[in-house]
């Protein structure tokens, strides 16, 4: 497995805005990508990662929502689709590895039903609530070139990008 670089909005906005393409088949190359993404996500650390965040414009997501004191529970999503989203919405404080150290509330459907292919290419349908619903919607936004800051006011969004740029400069 290999660590990949996580793209950030200060230098890689054009890539992060790209729309990702469906995967034709869950083959070994896709599994290598998912293994690398999971390792990269754990190292960050984060609870979810979309392939575009490592510069690969494919509809692939990894996630692990297990609490720190519990064994790892990796989840893999290929070509995910939202089949249904509740009218009811819920705000949640989100962050993003591509927008480091910025956190703000995003309002999204509280419950969703999804369909995706898993690590073995098996078709899964299931319901997501709470953090799972938040995270899968956040990740699926990435597949469409949308960041959580795109759900904020223009002022807050611009401020967030500026802050990330400033922090990157200070780091250099
Ligand atoms: O690690 C992450 N935490 C998080 C917290 C609240 C809502 C969404 C997320 S996803 C984020 C990792 C990431 O950027 N995934 O794209
Ligand atoms: Ni993100």
PDB file of C-alpha atoms and ligand atoms in Angstrom:
ATOM      1  CA  UNK A   1       0.000   0.000   0.000  1.00  0.00           C
ATOM      2  CA  UNK A   2       1.133   3.561  -0.625  1.00  0.00           C
ATOM      3  CA  UNK A   3       0.350   6.933   0.824  1.00  0.00           C
ATOM      4  CA  UNK A   4      -0.904   9.443  -1.712  1.00  0.00           C
ATOM      5  CA  UNK A   5      -0.832  13.248  -1.465  1.00  0.00           C
ATOM      6  CA  UNK A   6      -4.146  14.833  -0.492  1.00  0.00           C
ATOM      7  CA  UNK A   7      -5.004  17.740  -2.759  1.00  0.00           C
ATOM      8  CA  UNK A   8      -6.042  21.006  -1.085  1.00  0.00           C
ATOM      9  CA  UNK A   9      -7.960  24.078  -2.243  1.00  0.00           C
ATOM     10  CA  UNK A  10      -4.983  26.437  -1.988  1.00  0.00           C
ATOM     11  CA  UNK A  11      -3.117  24.794  -4.885  1.00  0.00           C
ATOM     12  CA  UNK A  12      -5.424  22.147  -6.414  1.00  0.00           C
ATOM     13  CA  UNK A  13      -8.836  23.794  -6.697  1.00  0.00           C
ATOM     14  CA  UNK A  14      -9.109  23.096 -10.471  1.00  0.00           C
ATOM     15  CA  UNK A  15      -8.702  19.346  -9.913  1.00  0.00           C
ATOM     16  CA  UNK A  16     -11.040  19.269  -6.912  1.00  0.00           C
ATOM     17  CA  UNK A  17     -13.746  20.972  -9.039  1.00  0.00           C
ATOM     18  CA  UNK A  18     -13.613  18.147 -11.633  1.00  0.00           C
ATOM     19  CA  UNK A  19     -16.497  15.740 -11.994  1.00  0.00           C
ATOM     20  CA  UNK A  20     -15.387  12.131 -11.511  1.00  0.00           C
ATOM     21  CA  UNK A  21     -16.240   9.356 -13.979  1.00  0.00           C
ATOM     22  CA  UNK A  22     -17.941   6.037 -13.176  1.00  0.00           C
ATOM     23  CA  UNK A  23     -15.757   2.961 -12.789  1.00  0.00           C
ATOM     24  CA  UNK A  24     -16.384   0.271 -15.440  1.00  0.00           C
ATOM     25  CA  UNK A  25     -15.484  -2.673 -13.198  1.00  0.00           C
ATOM     26  CA  UNK A  26     -14.237  -3.207  -9.631  1.00  0.00           C
ATOM     27  CA  UNK A  27     -10.934  -4.847 -10.587  1.00  0.00           C
ATOM     28  CA  UNK A  28      -7.566  -5.147  -8.849  1.00  0.00           C
ATOM     29  CA  UNK A  29      -6.472  -1.675 -10.036  1.00  0.00           C
ATOM     30  CA  UNK A  30      -9.536  -0.156  -8.361  1.00  0.00           C
ATOM     31  CA  UNK A  31      -8.832  -2.200  -5.211  1.00  0.00           C
ATOM     32  CA  UNK A  32      -5.224  -0.895  -5.128  1.00  0.00           C
ATOM     33  CA  UNK A  33      -6.597   2.639  -5.404  1.00  0.00           C
ATOM     34  CA  UNK A  34      -9.044   1.959  -2.540  1.00  0.00           C
ATOM     35  CA  UNK A  35      -6.292   0.394  -0.376  1.00  0.00           C
ATOM     36  CA  UNK A  36      -4.051   3.438  -0.948  1.00  0.00           C
ATOM     37  CA  UNK A  37      -6.929   5.811  -0.251  1.00  0.00           C
ATOM     38  CA  UNK A  38      -7.777   4.053   3.017  1.00  0.00           C
ATOM     39  CA  UNK A  39      -4.142   4.177   4.169  1.00  0.00           C
ATOM     40  CA  UNK A  40      -3.975   7.869   3.204  1.00  0.00           C
ATOM     41  CA  UNK A  41      -7.255   8.586   5.022  1.00  0.00           C
ATOM     42  CA  UNK A  42      -6.121   6.824   8.236  1.00  0.00           C
ATOM     43  CA  UNK A  43      -2.788   8.678   8.158  1.00  0.00           C
ATOM     44  CA  UNK A  44      -4.407  12.097   7.688  1.00  0.00           C
ATOM     45  CA  UNK A  45      -6.446  11.257   9.852  1.00  0.00           C
ATOM     46  CA  UNK A  46      -9.950  11.472   8.406  1.00  0.00           C
ATOM     47  CA  UNK A  47     -13.220   9.514   8.342  1.00  0.00           C
ATOM     48  CA  UNK A  48     -13.815   9.612   4.583  1.00  0.00           C
ATOM     49  CA  UNK A  49     -11.949  10.222   1.338  1.00  0.00           C
ATOM     50  CA  UNK A  50     -12.990  10.575  -2.306  1.00  0.00           C
ATOM     51  CA  UNK A  51     -10.610   9.527  -5.110  1.00  0.00           C
ATOM     52  CA  UNK A  52     -10.472  13.070  -6.551  1.00  0.00           C
ATOM     53  CA  UNK A  53      -8.838  14.154  -3.262  1.00  0.00           C
ATOM     54  CA  UNK A  54      -5.807  12.098  -4.303  1.00  0.00           C
ATOM     55  CA  UNK A  55      -6.093  13.394  -7.876  1.00  0.00           C
ATOM     56  CA  UNK A  56      -7.950  10.436  -9.394  1.00  0.00           C
ATOM     57  CA  UNK A  57     -11.233  11.464 -11.081  1.00  0.00           C
ATOM     58  CA  UNK A  58     -13.085   8.165 -10.498  1.00  0.00           C
ATOM     59  CA  UNK A  59     -16.322   7.598  -8.559  1.00  0.00           C
ATOM     60  CA  UNK A  60     -14.634   5.845  -5.624  1.00  0.00           C
ATOM     61  CA  UNK A  61     -14.935   6.591  -1.888  1.00  0.00           C
ATOM     62  CA  UNK A  62     -13.492   5.063   1.275  1.00  0.00           C
ATOM     63  CA  UNK A  63     -14.776   5.639   4.794  1.00  0.00           C
ATOM     64  CA  UNK A  64     -14.358   4.443   8.376  1.00  0.00           C
ATOM     65  CA  UNK A  65     -16.749   5.765  10.994  1.00  0.00           C
ATOM     66  CA  UNK A  66     -15.635   3.503  13.866  1.00  0.00           C
ATOM     67  CA  UNK A  67     -14.868   5.365  17.115  1.00  0.00           C
ATOM     68  CA  UNK A  68     -11.149   5.529  18.006  1.00  0.00           C
ATOM     69  CA  UNK A  69     -11.475   2.921  20.790  1.00  0.00           C
ATOM     70  CA  UNK A  70     -13.073   0.362  18.460  1.00  0.00           C
ATOM     71  CA  UNK A  71     -11.565  -1.883  15.779  1.00  0.00           C
ATOM     72  CA  UNK A  72     -11.316  -0.400  12.267  1.00  0.00           C
ATOM     73  CA  UNK A  73     -14.416  -0.754  10.062  1.00  0.00           C
ATOM     74  CA  UNK A  74     -13.408   0.276   6.540  1.00  0.00           C
ATOM     75  CA  UNK A  75     -16.150   0.853   3.966  1.00  0.00           C
ATOM     76  CA  UNK A  76     -15.676   1.089   0.205  1.00  0.00           C
ATOM     77  CA  UNK A  77     -18.035   2.676  -2.320  1.00  0.00           C
ATOM     78  CA  UNK A  78     -17.788   2.472  -6.093  1.00  0.00           C
ATOM     79  CA  UNK A  79     -20.257   4.361  -8.342  1.00  0.00           C
ATOM     80  CA  UNK A  80     -22.493   5.335  -5.385  1.00  0.00           C
ATOM     81  CA  UNK A  81     -25.971   6.697  -6.080  1.00  0.00           C
ATOM     82  CA  UNK A  82     -28.504   8.319  -3.774  1.00  0.00           C
ATOM     83  CA  UNK A  83     -31.826   6.557  -4.392  1.00  0.00           C
ATOM     84  CA  UNK A  84     -33.810   8.666  -1.932  1.00  0.00           C
ATOM     85  CA  UNK A  85     -33.168  11.582   0.393  1.00  0.00           C
ATOM     86  CA  UNK A  86     -35.450  12.651   3.239  1.00  0.00           C
ATOM     87  CA  UNK A  87     -37.276  15.979   3.226  1.00  0.00           C
ATOM     88  CA  UNK A  88     -36.046  16.355   6.775  1.00  0.00           C
ATOM     89  CA  UNK A  89     -32.653  18.038   6.943  1.00  0.00           C
ATOM     90  CA  UNK A  90     -30.125  18.339   9.740  1.00  0.00           C
ATOM     91  CA  UNK A  91     -27.141  20.637  10.280  1.00  0.00           C
ATOM     92  CA  UNK A  92     -23.746  19.054  11.048  1.00  0.00           C
ATOM     93  CA  UNK A  93     -20.354  20.631  11.616  1.00  0.00           C
ATOM     94  CA  UNK A  94     -18.228  19.436   8.699  1.00  0.00           C
ATOM     95  CA  UNK A  95     -14.562  19.578   7.892  1.00  0.00           C
ATOM     96  CA  UNK A  96     -12.591  18.420   4.845  1.00  0.00           C
ATOM     97  CA  UNK A  97      -9.041  17.188   4.369  1.00  0.00           C
ATOM     98  CA  UNK A  98      -8.921  19.327   1.211  1.00  0.00           C
ATOM     99  CA  UNK A  99      -9.903  22.435   3.211  1.00  0.00           C
ATOM    100  CA  UNK A 100      -7.682  21.892   6.269  1.00  0.00           C
ATOM    101  CA  UNK A 101      -8.606  23.397   9.654  1.00  0.00           C
ATOM    102  CA  UNK A 102     -11.892  24.928   8.468  1.00  0.00           C
ATOM    103  CA  UNK A 103     -15.126  23.743  10.119  1.00  0.00           C
ATOM    104  CA  UNK A 104     -18.676  24.927   9.612  1.00  0.00           C
ATOM    105  CA  UNK A 105     -22.265  23.736   9.726  1.00  0.00           C
ATOM    106  CA  UNK A 106     -23.821  22.269   6.582  1.00  0.00           C
ATOM    107  CA  UNK A 107     -27.518  21.438   6.300  1.00  0.00           C
ATOM    108  CA  UNK A 108     -28.221  18.182   4.420  1.00  0.00           C
ATOM    109  CA  UNK A 109     -30.966  15.545   4.212  1.00  0.00           C
ATOM    110  CA  UNK A 110     -30.974  13.640   7.522  1.00  0.00           C
ATOM    111  CA  UNK A 111     -31.628  10.222   5.942  1.00  0.00           C
ATOM    112  CA  UNK A 112     -30.630   8.819   2.559  1.00  0.00           C
ATOM    113  CA  UNK A 113     -30.944   5.480   0.781  1.00  0.00           C
ATOM    114  CA  UNK A 114     -27.938   4.520  -1.316  1.00  0.00           C
ATOM    115  CA  UNK A 115     -26.812   1.993  -3.862  1.00  0.00           C
ATOM    116  CA  UNK A 116     -23.150   1.252  -4.592  1.00  0.00           C
ATOM    117  CA  UNK A 117     -20.649  -1.462  -5.426  1.00  0.00           C
ATOM    118  CA  UNK A 118     -18.464  -2.649  -2.546  1.00  0.00           C
ATOM    119  CA  UNK A 119     -14.790  -3.755  -2.471  1.00  0.00           C
ATOM    120  CA  UNK A 120     -15.730  -6.995  -4.232  1.00  0.00           C
ATOM    121  CA  UNK A 121     -18.015  -5.388  -6.804  1.00  0.00           C
ATOM    122  CA  UNK A 122     -21.145  -6.563  -5.011  1.00  0.00           C
ATOM    123  CA  UNK A 123     -24.217  -4.340  -5.407  1.00  0.00           C
ATOM    124  CA  UNK A 124     -25.376  -3.013  -2.030  1.00  0.00           C
ATOM    125  CA  UNK A 125     -28.446  -0.998  -1.095  1.00  0.00           C
ATOM    126  CA  UNK A 126     -28.717   0.488   2.369  1.00  0.00           C
ATOM    127  CA  UNK A 127     -29.970   3.388   4.464  1.00  0.00           C
ATOM    128  CA  UNK A 128     -27.702   5.962   6.065  1.00  0.00           C
ATOM    129  CA  UNK A 129     -28.428   8.259   9.006  1.00  0.00           C
ATOM    130  CA  UNK A 130     -26.474  10.509  11.357  1.00  0.00           C
ATOM    131  CA  UNK A 131     -22.721  10.715  10.649  1.00  0.00           C
ATOM    132  CA  UNK A 132     -22.978   8.062   7.919  1.00  0.00           C
ATOM    133  CA  UNK A 133     -25.552  10.157   6.032  1.00  0.00           C
ATOM    134  CA  UNK A 134     -23.440  13.298   6.461  1.00  0.00           C
ATOM    135  CA  UNK A 135     -20.217  11.634   5.355  1.00  0.00           C
ATOM    136  CA  UNK A 136     -21.587   9.823   2.294  1.00  0.00           C
ATOM    137  CA  UNK A 137     -23.227  13.032   1.057  1.00  0.00           C
ATOM    138  CA  UNK A 138     -19.999  14.986   1.687  1.00  0.00           C
ATOM    139  CA  UNK A 139     -18.003  12.363  -0.253  1.00  0.00           C
ATOM    140  CA  UNK A 140     -20.518  12.107  -3.087  1.00  0.00           C
ATOM    141  CA  UNK A 141     -20.347  15.896  -3.448  1.00  0.00           C
ATOM    142  CA  UNK A 142     -16.588  15.472  -4.071  1.00  0.00           C
ATOM    143  CA  UNK A 143     -17.406  13.114  -6.985  1.00  0.00           C
ATOM    144  CA  UNK A 144     -19.332  16.010  -8.537  1.00  0.00           C
ATOM    145  CA  UNK A 145     -16.629  18.605  -7.851  1.00  0.00           C
ATOM    146  CA  UNK A 146     -18.506  20.100  -4.896  1.00  0.00           C
ATOM    147  CA  UNK A 147     -16.823  20.968  -1.571  1.00  0.00           C
ATOM    148  CA  UNK A 148     -18.584  21.512   1.757  1.00  0.00           C
ATOM    149  CA  UNK A 149     -17.609  25.198   1.600  1.00  0.00           C
ATOM    150  CA  UNK A 150     -19.716  25.468  -1.579  1.00  0.00           C
ATOM    151  CA  UNK A 151     -22.738  25.042   0.738  1.00  0.00           C
ATOM    152  CA  UNK A 152     -21.730  28.135   2.764  1.00  0.00           C
ATOM    153  CA  UNK A 153     -22.260  31.822   1.926  1.00  0.00           C
ATOM    154  CA  UNK A 154     -19.924  33.327  -0.683  1.00  0.00           C
ATOM    155  CA  UNK A 155     -18.294  35.367   2.085  1.00  0.00           C
ATOM    156  CA  UNK A 156     -17.577  32.318   4.270  1.00  0.00           C
ATOM    157  CA  UNK A 157     -16.385  30.278   1.292  1.00  0.00           C
ATOM    158  CA  UNK A 158     -13.942  32.952   0.091  1.00  0.00           C
ATOM    159  CA  UNK A 159     -12.728  33.462   3.658  1.00  0.00           C
ATOM    160  CA  UNK A 160     -12.112  29.704   4.039  1.00  0.00           C
ATOM    161  CA  UNK A 161     -10.023  29.477   0.841  1.00  0.00           C
ATOM    162  CA  UNK A 162      -8.043  32.559   1.885  1.00  0.00           C
ATOM    163  CA  UNK A 163      -7.345  31.042   5.316  1.00  0.00           C
ATOM    164  CA  UNK A 164      -6.088  27.794   3.777  1.00  0.00           C
ATOM    165  CA  UNK A 165      -3.817  29.760   1.404  1.00  0.00           C
ATOM    166  CA  UNK A 166      -2.469  31.850   4.275  1.00  0.00           C
ATOM    167  CA  UNK A 167      -1.788  28.767   6.415  1.00  0.00           C
ATOM    168  CA  UNK A 168      -0.001  27.049   3.505  1.00  0.00           C
ATOM    169  CA  UNK A 169       2.225  30.101   3.019  1.00  0.00           C
ATOM    170  CA  UNK A 170       3.073  30.217   6.723  1.00  0.00           C
ATOM    171  CA  UNK A 171       3.934  26.489   6.585  1.00  0.00           C
ATOM    172  CA  UNK A 172       6.277  26.837   3.609  1.00  0.00           C
TER     173      UNK A 172
HETATM  174  O1  LIG B   1     -12.430  13.561   8.014  1.00  0.00           O
HETATM  175  C1  LIG B   1     -13.470  14.137   7.695  1.00  0.00           C
HETATM  176  N1  LIG B   1     -14.373  14.452   8.641  1.00  0.00           N
HETATM  177  C2  LIG B   1     -15.657  14.911   8.359  1.00  0.00           C
HETATM  178  C3  LIG B   1     -16.382  15.492   9.400  1.00  0.00           C
HETATM  179  C4  LIG B   1     -17.670  15.935   9.187  1.00  0.00           C
HETATM  180  C5  LIG B   1     -18.230  15.810   7.936  1.00  0.00           C
HETATM  181  C6  LIG B   1     -17.511  15.272   6.900  1.00  0.00           C
HETATM  182  C7  LIG B   1     -16.239  14.811   7.095  1.00  0.00           C
HETATM  183  S1  LIG B   1     -15.338  14.090   5.801  1.00  0.00           S
HETATM  184  C8  LIG B   1     -13.712  14.482   6.271  1.00  0.00           C
HETATM  185  C9  LIG B   1     -12.698  13.868   5.325  1.00  0.00           C
HETATM  186  C10 LIG B   1     -12.897  14.429   3.939  1.00  0.00           C
HETATM  187  O2  LIG B   1     -12.516  15.506   3.585  1.00  0.00           O
HETATM  188  N2  LIG B   1     -13.577  13.690   3.105  1.00  0.00           N
HETATM  189  O3  LIG B   1     -13.844  14.143   1.864  1.00  0.00           O
HETATM  190 NI1  LIG B   2     -13.909  16.281   2.006  1.00  0.00          NI
END
